[in-house]
PDB file of C-alpha atoms and ligand atoms in Angstrom:
ATOM      1  CA  MET A   1    -104.924  23.547  17.601  1.00 79.00           C
ATOM      2  CA  LYS A   2    -102.189  20.911  17.438  1.00 83.00           C
ATOM      3  CA  GLU A   3    -101.975  21.601  13.681  1.00 85.00           C
ATOM      4  CA  SER A   4    -100.856  25.196  14.265  1.00 93.00           C
ATOM      5  CA  ILE A   5     -97.705  24.048  16.091  1.00 97.00           C
ATOM      6  CA  ASP A   6     -94.486  24.756  14.198  1.00 97.00           C
ATOM      7  CA  LYS A   7     -92.875  21.304  13.999  1.00 96.00           C
ATOM      8  CA  ASP A   8     -89.420  22.881  13.586  1.00 97.00           C
ATOM      9  CA  LYS A   9     -89.710  24.785  16.859  1.00 97.00           C
ATOM     10  CA  ILE A  10     -90.707  22.060  19.299  1.00 98.00           C
ATOM     11  CA  PRO A  11     -88.800  22.469  22.581  1.00 98.00           C
ATOM     12  CA  GLN A  12     -86.511  19.495  23.023  1.00 98.00           C
ATOM     13  CA  HIS A  13     -86.895  19.666  26.819  1.00 98.00           C
ATOM     14  CA  ILE A  14     -90.043  20.645  28.708  1.00 99.00           C
ATOM     15  CA  ALA A  15     -90.096  20.771  32.515  1.00 99.00           C
ATOM     16  CA  ILE A  16     -93.338  20.790  34.487  1.00 99.00           C
ATOM     17  CA  ILE A  17     -94.132  21.780  38.066  1.00 99.00           C
ATOM     18  CA  MET A  18     -97.246  19.657  38.534  1.00 98.00           C
ATOM     19  CA  ASP A  19     -99.098  21.721  41.127  1.00 98.00           C
ATOM     20  CA  GLY A  20    -102.661  21.972  42.451  1.00 98.00           C
ATOM     21  CA  ASN A  21    -103.630  18.384  43.311  1.00 98.00           C
ATOM     22  CA  GLY A  22    -104.668  19.303  46.849  1.00 98.00           C
ATOM     23  CA  ARG A  23    -106.823  22.246  45.780  1.00 98.00           C
ATOM     24  CA  TRP A  24    -108.415  20.162  43.001  1.00 98.00           C
ATOM     25  CA  ALA A  25    -109.503  17.591  45.593  1.00 98.00           C
ATOM     26  CA  GLN A  26    -110.622  20.191  48.137  1.00 98.00           C
ATOM     27  CA  LYS A  27    -112.837  21.821  45.517  1.00 98.00           C
ATOM     28  CA  LYS A  28    -114.589  18.492  45.206  1.00 98.00           C
ATOM     29  CA  GLY A  29    -114.849  18.154  48.971  1.00 98.00           C
ATOM     30  CA  ALA A  30    -112.411  15.242  48.911  1.00 98.00           C
ATOM     31  CA  MET A  31    -109.150  14.476  50.717  1.00 97.00           C
ATOM     32  CA  ARG A  32    -105.896  15.823  49.230  1.00 98.00           C
ATOM     33  CA  ILE A  33    -104.750  12.316  48.323  1.00 97.00           C
ATOM     34  CA  PHE A  34    -107.733  12.005  45.964  1.00 98.00           C
ATOM     35  CA  GLY A  35    -106.117  14.827  43.997  1.00 98.00           C
ATOM     36  CA  HIS A  36    -102.787  13.005  43.881  1.00 98.00           C
ATOM     37  CA  LYS A  37    -104.542   9.862  42.586  1.00 98.00           C
ATOM     38  CA  ASN A  38    -106.185  11.880  39.853  1.00 98.00           C
ATOM     39  CA  ALA A  39    -102.848  13.419  38.907  1.00 98.00           C
ATOM     40  CA  ILE A  40    -101.809  10.159  37.220  1.00 97.00           C
ATOM     41  CA  ALA A  41    -104.130  10.748  34.237  1.00 97.00           C
ATOM     42  CA  ALA A  42    -102.538  14.168  33.718  1.00 98.00           C
ATOM     43  CA  VAL A  43     -99.059  12.657  33.893  1.00 98.00           C
ATOM     44  CA  ARG A  44    -100.056  10.170  31.189  1.00 97.00           C
ATOM     45  CA  GLU A  45    -101.406  12.959  28.978  1.00 98.00           C
ATOM     46  CA  ALA A  46     -98.240  15.026  29.392  1.00 98.00           C
ATOM     47  CA  ILE A  47     -96.079  12.012  28.514  1.00 98.00           C
ATOM     48  CA  GLU A  48     -98.190  10.928  25.526  1.00 97.00           C
ATOM     49  CA  GLY A  49     -98.520  14.483  24.239  1.00 97.00           C
ATOM     50  CA  SER A  50     -94.772  15.081  24.500  1.00 98.00           C
ATOM     51  CA  ALA A  51     -93.972  11.799  22.756  1.00 97.00           C
ATOM     52  CA  GLU A  52     -96.409  12.563  19.917  1.00 97.00           C
ATOM     53  CA  LEU A  53     -94.925  16.018  19.374  1.00 97.00           C
ATOM     54  CA  GLY A  54     -91.345  14.767  19.320  1.00 97.00           C
ATOM     55  CA  VAL A  55     -90.179  16.339  22.592  1.00 98.00           C
ATOM     56  CA  LYS A  56     -86.959  14.582  23.692  1.00 98.00           C
ATOM     57  CA  TYR A  57     -87.012  15.230  27.468  1.00 98.00           C
ATOM     58  CA  LEU A  58     -89.920  15.770  29.830  1.00 98.00           C
ATOM     59  CA  THR A  59     -88.959  16.541  33.425  1.00 98.00           C
ATOM     60  CA  LEU A  60     -91.746  16.199  35.975  1.00 98.00           C
ATOM     61  CA  TYR A  61     -91.441  17.702  39.454  1.00 98.00           C
ATOM     62  CA  ALA A  62     -93.179  15.001  41.448  1.00 98.00           C
ATOM     63  CA  PHE A  63     -91.839  15.504  44.978  1.00 98.00           C
ATOM     64  CA  SER A  64     -89.590  18.233  46.341  1.00 98.00           C
ATOM     65  CA  THR A  65     -87.123  18.112  49.228  1.00 98.00           C
ATOM     66  CA  GLU A  66     -89.491  20.518  50.997  1.00 98.00           C
ATOM     67  CA  ASN A  67     -92.471  18.164  50.470  1.00 98.00           C
ATOM     68  CA  TRP A  68     -90.998  15.838  53.144  1.00 98.00           C
ATOM     69  CA  SER A  69     -92.393  18.319  55.689  1.00 98.00           C
ATOM     70  CA  ARG A  70     -96.000  17.591  54.707  1.00 98.00           C
ATOM     71  CA  PRO A  71     -98.171  15.534  57.102  1.00 98.00           C
ATOM     72  CA  GLU A  72     -96.848  11.986  57.437  1.00 98.00           C
ATOM     73  CA  ASP A  73     -99.991  10.345  56.025  1.00 98.00           C
ATOM     74  CA  GLU A  74     -99.838  12.480  52.870  1.00 98.00           C
ATOM     75  CA  VAL A  75     -96.143  11.679  52.364  1.00 98.00           C
ATOM     76  CA  SER A  76     -96.650   7.942  52.758  1.00 97.00           C
ATOM     77  CA  ALA A  77     -99.715   7.944  50.490  1.00 98.00           C
ATOM     78  CA  LEU A  78     -97.678   9.795  47.850  1.00 98.00           C
ATOM     79  CA  MET A  79     -94.859   7.257  48.123  1.00 97.00           C
ATOM     80  CA  GLU A  80     -97.285   4.354  47.752  1.00 96.00           C
ATOM     81  CA  LEU A  81     -98.839   5.989  44.740  1.00 97.00           C
ATOM     82  CA  LEU A  82     -95.385   6.407  43.262  1.00 95.00           C
ATOM     83  CA  VAL A  83     -94.584   2.705  43.673  1.00 92.00           C
ATOM     84  CA  ASP A  84     -97.908   1.607  42.150  1.00 94.00           C
ATOM     85  CA  SER A  85     -97.896   3.963  39.213  1.00 96.00           C
ATOM     86  CA  ILE A  86     -94.279   3.333  38.226  1.00 95.00           C
ATOM     87  CA  ALA A  87     -94.843  -0.416  38.244  1.00 92.00           C
ATOM     88  CA  GLN A  88     -98.055  -0.008  36.269  1.00 94.00           C
ATOM     89  CA  GLU A  89     -96.557   2.254  33.605  1.00 94.00           C
ATOM     90  CA  VAL A  90     -93.512   0.145  32.670  1.00 96.00           C
ATOM     91  CA  PRO A  91     -95.287  -1.892  29.934  1.00 96.00           C
ATOM     92  CA  THR A  92     -96.600   1.307  28.292  1.00 96.00           C
ATOM     93  CA  MET A  93     -93.158   2.873  28.481  1.00 97.00           C
ATOM     94  CA  MET A  94     -91.659  -0.197  26.808  1.00 98.00           C
ATOM     95  CA  LYS A  95     -94.343  -0.170  24.118  1.00 97.00           C
ATOM     96  CA  ASN A  96     -93.784   3.524  23.392  1.00 97.00           C
ATOM     97  CA  ASN A  97     -89.969   3.418  23.528  1.00 98.00           C
ATOM     98  CA  ILE A  98     -89.906   5.734  26.570  1.00 98.00           C
ATOM     99  CA  ARG A  99     -86.903   5.886  28.860  1.00 98.00           C
ATOM    100  CA  LEU A 100     -87.308   6.674  32.554  1.00 98.00           C
ATOM    101  CA  LEU A 101     -84.703   8.697  34.452  1.00 98.00           C
ATOM    102  CA  ALA A 102     -84.721  10.268  37.903  1.00 98.00           C
ATOM    103  CA  ILE A 103     -83.091  13.279  39.508  1.00 98.00           C
ATOM    104  CA  GLY A 104     -83.013  14.107  43.208  1.00 98.00           C
ATOM    105  CA  ASP A 105     -82.059  12.392  46.426  1.00 98.00           C
ATOM    106  CA  THR A 106     -83.649   9.074  45.486  1.00 97.00           C
ATOM    107  CA  GLU A 107     -81.671   7.352  48.282  1.00 97.00           C
ATOM    108  CA  SER A 108     -84.027   9.044  50.725  1.00 97.00           C
ATOM    109  CA  LEU A 109     -87.119   7.369  49.222  1.00 97.00           C
ATOM    110  CA  PRO A 110     -88.691   4.402  51.043  1.00 97.00           C
ATOM    111  CA  ARG A 111     -86.905   1.150  50.102  1.00 96.00           C
ATOM    112  CA  ARG A 112     -89.753  -0.199  47.954  1.00 95.00           C
ATOM    113  CA  ALA A 113     -90.183   3.043  46.027  1.00 96.00           C
ATOM    114  CA  LYS A 114     -86.454   3.210  45.337  1.00 97.00           C
ATOM    115  CA  GLN A 115     -86.486  -0.447  44.245  1.00 97.00           C
ATOM    116  CA  LYS A 116     -89.419  -0.008  41.806  1.00 96.00           C
ATOM    117  CA  LEU A 117     -87.860   3.165  40.469  1.00 97.00           C
ATOM    118  CA  ASP A 118     -84.471   1.512  39.857  1.00 97.00           C
ATOM    119  CA  GLU A 119     -86.190  -1.464  38.213  1.00 97.00           C
ATOM    120  CA  ALA A 120     -88.137   0.770  35.817  1.00 97.00           C
ATOM    121  CA  ILE A 121     -85.026   2.835  35.042  1.00 98.00           C
ATOM    122  CA  GLY A 122     -83.090  -0.348  34.286  1.00 98.00           C
ATOM    123  CA  LEU A 123     -85.813  -1.909  32.139  1.00 98.00           C
ATOM    124  CA  THR A 124     -86.331   1.214  30.023  1.00 98.00           C
ATOM    125  CA  SER A 125     -82.671   2.249  29.809  1.00 98.00           C
ATOM    126  CA  LYS A 126     -82.230   1.132  26.193  1.00 98.00           C
ATOM    127  CA  ASN A 127     -85.327   2.973  24.917  1.00 98.00           C
ATOM    128  CA  THR A 128     -84.524   5.759  22.502  1.00 98.00           C
ATOM    129  CA  GLY A 129     -87.720   7.831  22.315  1.00 98.00           C
ATOM    130  CA  LEU A 130     -88.866  10.383  24.885  1.00 98.00           C
ATOM    131  CA  SER A 131     -86.920  10.497  28.163  1.00 98.00           C
ATOM    132  CA  VAL A 132     -89.172  11.102  31.159  1.00 98.00           C
ATOM    133  CA  VAL A 133     -87.152  12.538  34.037  1.00 98.00           C
ATOM    134  CA  LEU A 134     -88.857  12.233  37.432  1.00 98.00           C
ATOM    135  CA  ALA A 135     -87.708  14.797  39.986  1.00 98.00           C
ATOM    136  CA  LEU A 136     -88.085  12.992  43.296  1.00 98.00           C
ATOM    137  CA  SER A 137     -86.954  14.344  46.630  1.00 98.00           C
ATOM    138  CA  TYR A 138     -85.405  16.979  44.432  1.00 98.00           C
ATOM    139  CA  SER A 139     -84.500  20.585  45.008  1.00 98.00           C
ATOM    140  CA  GLY A 140     -82.257  22.899  43.031  1.00 98.00           C
ATOM    141  CA  ARG A 141     -80.264  24.058  46.047  1.00 98.00           C
ATOM    142  CA  TRP A 142     -79.723  20.473  47.215  1.00 98.00           C
ATOM    143  CA  GLU A 143     -78.403  19.616  43.755  1.00 98.00           C
ATOM    144  CA  ILE A 144     -76.056  22.617  43.625  1.00 98.00           C
ATOM    145  CA  GLN A 145     -74.791  21.885  47.141  1.00 98.00           C
ATOM    146  CA  ASN A 146     -73.973  18.302  46.068  1.00 98.00           C
ATOM    147  CA  ALA A 147     -72.213  19.514  42.955  1.00 98.00           C
ATOM    148  CA  ILE A 148     -70.062  21.834  45.086  1.00 98.00           C
ATOM    149  CA  HIS A 149     -69.170  18.977  47.425  1.00 98.00           C
ATOM    150  CA  SER A 150     -68.012  16.731  44.578  1.00 98.00           C
ATOM    151  CA  ILE A 151     -66.084  19.510  42.856  1.00 98.00           C
ATOM    152  CA  VAL A 152     -64.296  20.495  46.079  1.00 98.00           C
ATOM    153  CA  LYS A 153     -63.386  16.836  46.697  1.00 98.00           C
ATOM    154  CA  LYS A 154     -61.779  16.676  43.249  1.00 98.00           C
ATOM    155  CA  VAL A 155     -59.872  19.911  43.886  1.00 98.00           C
ATOM    156  CA  GLU A 156     -58.620  18.534  47.219  1.00 98.00           C
ATOM    157  CA  ALA A 157     -57.533  15.315  45.506  1.00 98.00           C
ATOM    158  CA  LYS A 158     -55.769  17.474  42.903  1.00 98.00           C
ATOM    159  CA  GLN A 159     -57.861  15.961  40.097  1.00 98.00           C
ATOM    160  CA  LEU A 160     -59.194  19.398  39.234  1.00 98.00           C
ATOM    161  CA  GLN A 161     -57.650  22.892  39.264  1.00 98.00           C
ATOM    162  CA  ILE A 162     -59.729  25.847  40.475  1.00 97.00           C
ATOM    163  CA  GLU A 163     -59.207  27.604  37.105  1.00 97.00           C
ATOM    164  CA  ASP A 164     -60.754  24.578  35.409  1.00 97.00           C
ATOM    165  CA  ILE A 165     -64.106  24.974  37.203  1.00 98.00           C
ATOM    166  CA  THR A 166     -66.041  26.299  34.219  1.00 98.00           C
ATOM    167  CA  GLN A 167     -69.825  26.508  33.894  1.00 98.00           C
ATOM    168  CA  GLU A 168     -69.659  23.289  31.854  1.00 98.00           C
ATOM    169  CA  VAL A 169     -67.786  21.566  34.696  1.00 98.00           C
ATOM    170  CA  ILE A 170     -70.404  22.755  37.203  1.00 98.00           C
ATOM    171  CA  ALA A 171     -73.237  21.550  34.932  1.00 98.00           C
ATOM    172  CA  SER A 172     -71.536  18.177  34.587  1.00 98.00           C
ATOM    173  CA  HIS A 173     -71.692  17.695  38.367  1.00 98.00           C
ATOM    174  CA  LEU A 174     -75.439  18.234  38.515  1.00 98.00           C
ATOM    175  CA  ASN A 175     -78.008  15.388  38.393  1.00 98.00           C
ATOM    176  CA  THR A 176     -78.990  16.611  34.933  1.00 98.00           C
ATOM    177  CA  LYS A 177     -75.478  16.217  33.533  1.00 97.00           C
ATOM    178  CA  ASP A 178     -76.449  14.553  30.258  1.00 95.00           C
ATOM    179  CA  ILE A 179     -79.706  16.443  29.807  1.00 98.00           C
ATOM    180  CA  PRO A 180     -79.986  19.750  27.911  1.00 98.00           C
ATOM    181  CA  ASP A 181     -81.489  22.726  29.781  1.00 98.00           C
ATOM    182  CA  PRO A 182     -85.273  23.031  29.378  1.00 98.00           C
ATOM    183  CA  GLU A 183     -86.474  25.543  26.799  1.00 98.00           C
ATOM    184  CA  LEU A 184     -89.918  25.630  28.413  1.00 98.00           C
ATOM    185  CA  LEU A 185     -91.124  25.404  32.016  1.00 99.00           C
ATOM    186  CA  ILE A 186     -94.823  24.927  32.722  1.00 99.00           C
ATOM    187  CA  ARG A 187     -96.345  25.413  36.179  1.00 99.00           C
ATOM    188  CA  THR A 188     -99.987  24.646  36.797  1.00 99.00           C
ATOM    189  CA  SER A 189    -102.358  25.886  39.549  1.00 98.00           C
ATOM    190  CA  GLY A 190    -101.745  29.614  39.202  1.00 98.00           C
ATOM    191  CA  GLU A 191     -98.727  29.810  41.522  1.00 98.00           C
ATOM    192  CA  ILE A 192     -96.059  32.022  40.017  1.00 98.00           C
ATOM    193  CA  ARG A 193     -92.867  30.704  41.559  1.00 98.00           C
ATOM    194  CA  ILE A 194     -90.089  28.217  40.930  1.00 98.00           C
ATOM    195  CA  SER A 195     -90.225  26.397  44.317  1.00 98.00           C
ATOM    196  CA  ASN A 196     -86.577  25.317  44.234  1.00 98.00           C
ATOM    197  CA  PHE A 197     -86.840  23.496  40.887  1.00 98.00           C
ATOM    198  CA  LEU A 198     -83.885  23.286  38.439  1.00 98.00           C
ATOM    199  CA  LEU A 199     -82.341  26.569  39.642  1.00 98.00           C
ATOM    200  CA  TRP A 200     -79.200  26.312  37.528  1.00 98.00           C
ATOM    201  CA  GLN A 201     -80.871  24.838  34.447  1.00 98.00           C
ATOM    202  CA  LEU A 202     -83.711  27.388  34.196  1.00 98.00           C
ATOM    203  CA  ALA A 203     -81.333  30.334  33.611  1.00 98.00           C
ATOM    204  CA  TYR A 204     -82.761  31.049  30.133  1.00 98.00           C
ATOM    205  CA  THR A 205     -85.895  28.914  30.110  1.00 98.00           C
ATOM    206  CA  GLU A 206     -89.194  30.403  28.911  1.00 98.00           C
ATOM    207  CA  LEU A 207     -91.687  30.306  31.800  1.00 98.00           C
ATOM    208  CA  TYR A 208     -95.377  29.496  31.309  1.00 98.00           C
ATOM    209  CA  PHE A 209     -97.937  29.667  34.105  1.00 98.00           C
ATOM    210  CA  THR A 210    -101.497  28.408  33.852  1.00 98.00           C
ATOM    211  CA  GLU A 211    -104.450  28.431  36.271  1.00 98.00           C
ATOM    212  CA  VAL A 212    -105.318  24.828  35.329  1.00 99.00           C
ATOM    213  CA  LEU A 213    -104.995  22.533  38.345  1.00 98.00           C
ATOM    214  CA  TRP A 214    -102.696  19.596  37.605  1.00 98.00           C
ATOM    215  CA  PRO A 215    -105.339  16.790  37.660  1.00 98.00           C
ATOM    216  CA  ASP A 216    -107.208  18.706  34.902  1.00 98.00           C
ATOM    217  CA  PHE A 217    -104.113  19.056  32.688  1.00 98.00           C
ATOM    218  CA  ARG A 218    -104.610  17.469  29.246  1.00 98.00           C
ATOM    219  CA  LYS A 219    -102.763  17.336  25.917  1.00 98.00           C
ATOM    220  CA  GLU A 220    -104.502  20.515  24.746  1.00 98.00           C
ATOM    221  CA  HIS A 221    -102.952  22.430  27.663  1.00 98.00           C
ATOM    222  CA  LEU A 222     -99.531  21.169  26.628  1.00 98.00           C
ATOM    223  CA  VAL A 223    -100.230  22.323  23.082  1.00 98.00           C
ATOM    224  CA  GLU A 224    -101.350  25.755  24.396  1.00 98.00           C
ATOM    225  CA  ALA A 225     -98.094  26.116  26.322  1.00 98.00           C
ATOM    226  CA  ILE A 226     -95.995  25.157  23.288  1.00 98.00           C
ATOM    227  CA  LEU A 227     -97.915  27.583  21.053  1.00 98.00           C
ATOM    228  CA  ASP A 228     -97.261  30.360  23.570  1.00 98.00           C
ATOM    229  CA  TYR A 229     -93.571  29.400  23.690  1.00 98.00           C
ATOM    230  CA  GLN A 230     -93.360  29.493  19.885  1.00 98.00           C
ATOM    231  CA  LYS A 231     -94.558  33.128  19.849  1.00 97.00           C
ATOM    232  CA  ARG A 232     -91.684  34.266  22.036  1.00 97.00           C
ATOM    233  CA  GLU A 233     -88.450  35.805  20.866  1.00 95.00           C
ATOM    234  CA  ARG A 234     -85.537  34.153  22.675  1.00 95.00           C
ATOM    235  CA  ARG A 235     -82.849  36.839  22.716  1.00 96.00           C
ATOM    236  CA  PHE A 236     -80.236  35.475  25.148  1.00 96.00           C
ATOM    237  CA  GLY A 237     -79.064  39.008  25.920  1.00 96.00           C
ATOM    238  CA  LYS A 238     -78.866  40.171  22.332  1.00 96.00           C
ATOM    239  CA  THR A 239     -81.093  42.799  20.727  1.00 96.00           C
ATOM    240  CA  GLY A 240     -84.141  41.779  18.734  1.00 95.00           C
ATOM    241  CA  ALA A 241     -82.514  43.035  15.525  1.00 94.00           C
ATOM    242  CA  GLN A 242     -79.480  40.824  16.066  1.00 95.00           C
ATOM    243  CA  ILE A 243     -81.454  37.625  16.124  1.00 91.00           C
ATOM    244  CA  LYS A 244     -83.899  38.368  13.290  1.00 86.00           C
ATOM    245  CA  PRO A 245     -82.964  36.451  10.162  1.00 75.00           C
ATOM    246  CA  LYS A 246     -81.286  38.740   7.584  1.00 70.00           C
ATOM    247  CA  PHE A 247     -82.529  38.745   4.010  1.00 66.00           C
TER     248      PHE A 247
HETATM  249  C1  IPE B 301     -98.689  19.073  43.694  1.00 89.64           C
HETATM  250  O1  IPE B 301     -99.953  19.352  44.226  1.00 89.64           O
HETATM  251  C2  IPE B 301     -98.204  17.704  44.069  1.00 89.64           C
HETATM  252  C3  IPE B 301     -97.086  17.682  45.020  1.00 89.64           C
HETATM  253  C4  IPE B 301     -96.455  18.721  45.486  1.00 89.64           C
HETATM  254  C5  IPE B 301     -96.649  16.383  45.455  1.00 89.64           C
HETATM  255  P1  IPE B 301    -100.104  19.914  45.707  1.00 89.64           P
HETATM  256  O2  IPE B 301    -100.219  18.758  46.625  1.00 89.64           O
HETATM  257  O3  IPE B 301     -99.018  20.867  46.024  1.00 89.64           O
HETATM  258  O4  IPE B 301    -101.492  20.666  45.599  1.00 89.64           O
HETATM  259  P2  IPE B 301    -101.858  22.072  46.220  1.00 89.64           P
HETATM  260  O5  IPE B 301    -100.815  23.052  45.782  1.00 89.64           O
HETATM  261  O6  IPE B 301    -101.880  21.918  47.699  1.00 89.64           O
HETATM  262  O7  IPE B 301    -103.201  22.390  45.647  1.00 89.64           O
HETATM  263  C1  IPE B 302     -93.778  22.213  44.094  1.00 89.64           C
HETATM  264  O1  IPE B 302     -95.090  22.268  44.550  1.00 89.64           O
HETATM  265  C2  IPE B 302     -93.275  20.812  44.134  1.00 89.64           C
HETATM  266  C3  IPE B 302     -93.965  19.865  43.255  1.00 89.64           C
HETATM  267  C4  IPE B 302     -94.852  20.141  42.367  1.00 89.64           C
HETATM  268  C5  IPE B 302     -93.549  18.507  43.432  1.00 89.64           C
HETATM  269  P1  IPE B 302     -95.438  22.714  46.037  1.00 89.64           P
HETATM  270  O2  IPE B 302     -96.909  22.755  46.130  1.00 89.64           O
HETATM  271  O3  IPE B 302     -94.713  21.865  47.011  1.00 89.64           O
HETATM  272  O4  IPE B 302     -94.813  24.178  46.067  1.00 89.64           O
HETATM  273  P2  IPE B 302     -95.013  25.386  47.093  1.00 89.64           P
HETATM  274  O5  IPE B 302     -94.579  24.882  48.424  1.00 89.64           O
HETATM  275  O6  IPE B 302     -96.441  25.773  47.068  1.00 89.64           O
HETATM  276  O7  IPE B 302     -94.127  26.457  46.557  1.00 89.64           O
HETATM  277 MG1   MG B 303     -98.807  22.861  45.739  1.00 89.64          MG
END
């Protein structure tokens, strides 16, 4: 199946809403956290698969602003898992030339999680292969609100004129400022919603929803999503005839 992928049409940025860990565990009669533990293998597959295919950015929605309202024991187990898995993955990231980045309110993470995250970001910062962007304590509205705050501050300080607030200026005040918009968004678990992810950046992203629960996600599911994406005609408001190559 991987062979049928058009190498010239690989999305340079794929974003994933990794959903369904809890239901995966419940189906097995286990605790929700068992699902989160088993999500790590899927994360590895998504990273390896993206690197092999030549994707440049992979953004993973790992924890949303809204997820802070889950039961305290689930939140703390998730944070512990985050610390352990980041620390564990650094050698592999170094070996595979992978750079780690983060978006979201990472200041709100527990001290140790923030520390491990910053360490891994620092250690991998010179890597030039795939960039893995972890969305942690992230939400699209939070990000836009922050961007507005910083822009208004600059206007007040007369560093910026209102007329100069272009879409590019807005984008440059988001957490994703140096990252291109995703061409493809994948959400697992059958939910068909955005859940406050990358609201600005998804304006023209192709959306792909699959019933697969995140802990079951493997490279072949990534390939399936890319194949589906490659069949689509991205019109950006134009007519189909306008974007067909002329002979
Ligand atoms: C996604 O799986 C992981 C996080 C949101 C942290 P869920 O924990 O949302 O799993 P479901 O949706 O309850 O099955
Ligand atoms: C979205 O999943 C957030 C992450 C995958 C981290 P949720 O499971 O929190 O989303 P909702 O609440 O069902 O929309
Ligand atoms: Mg969920």
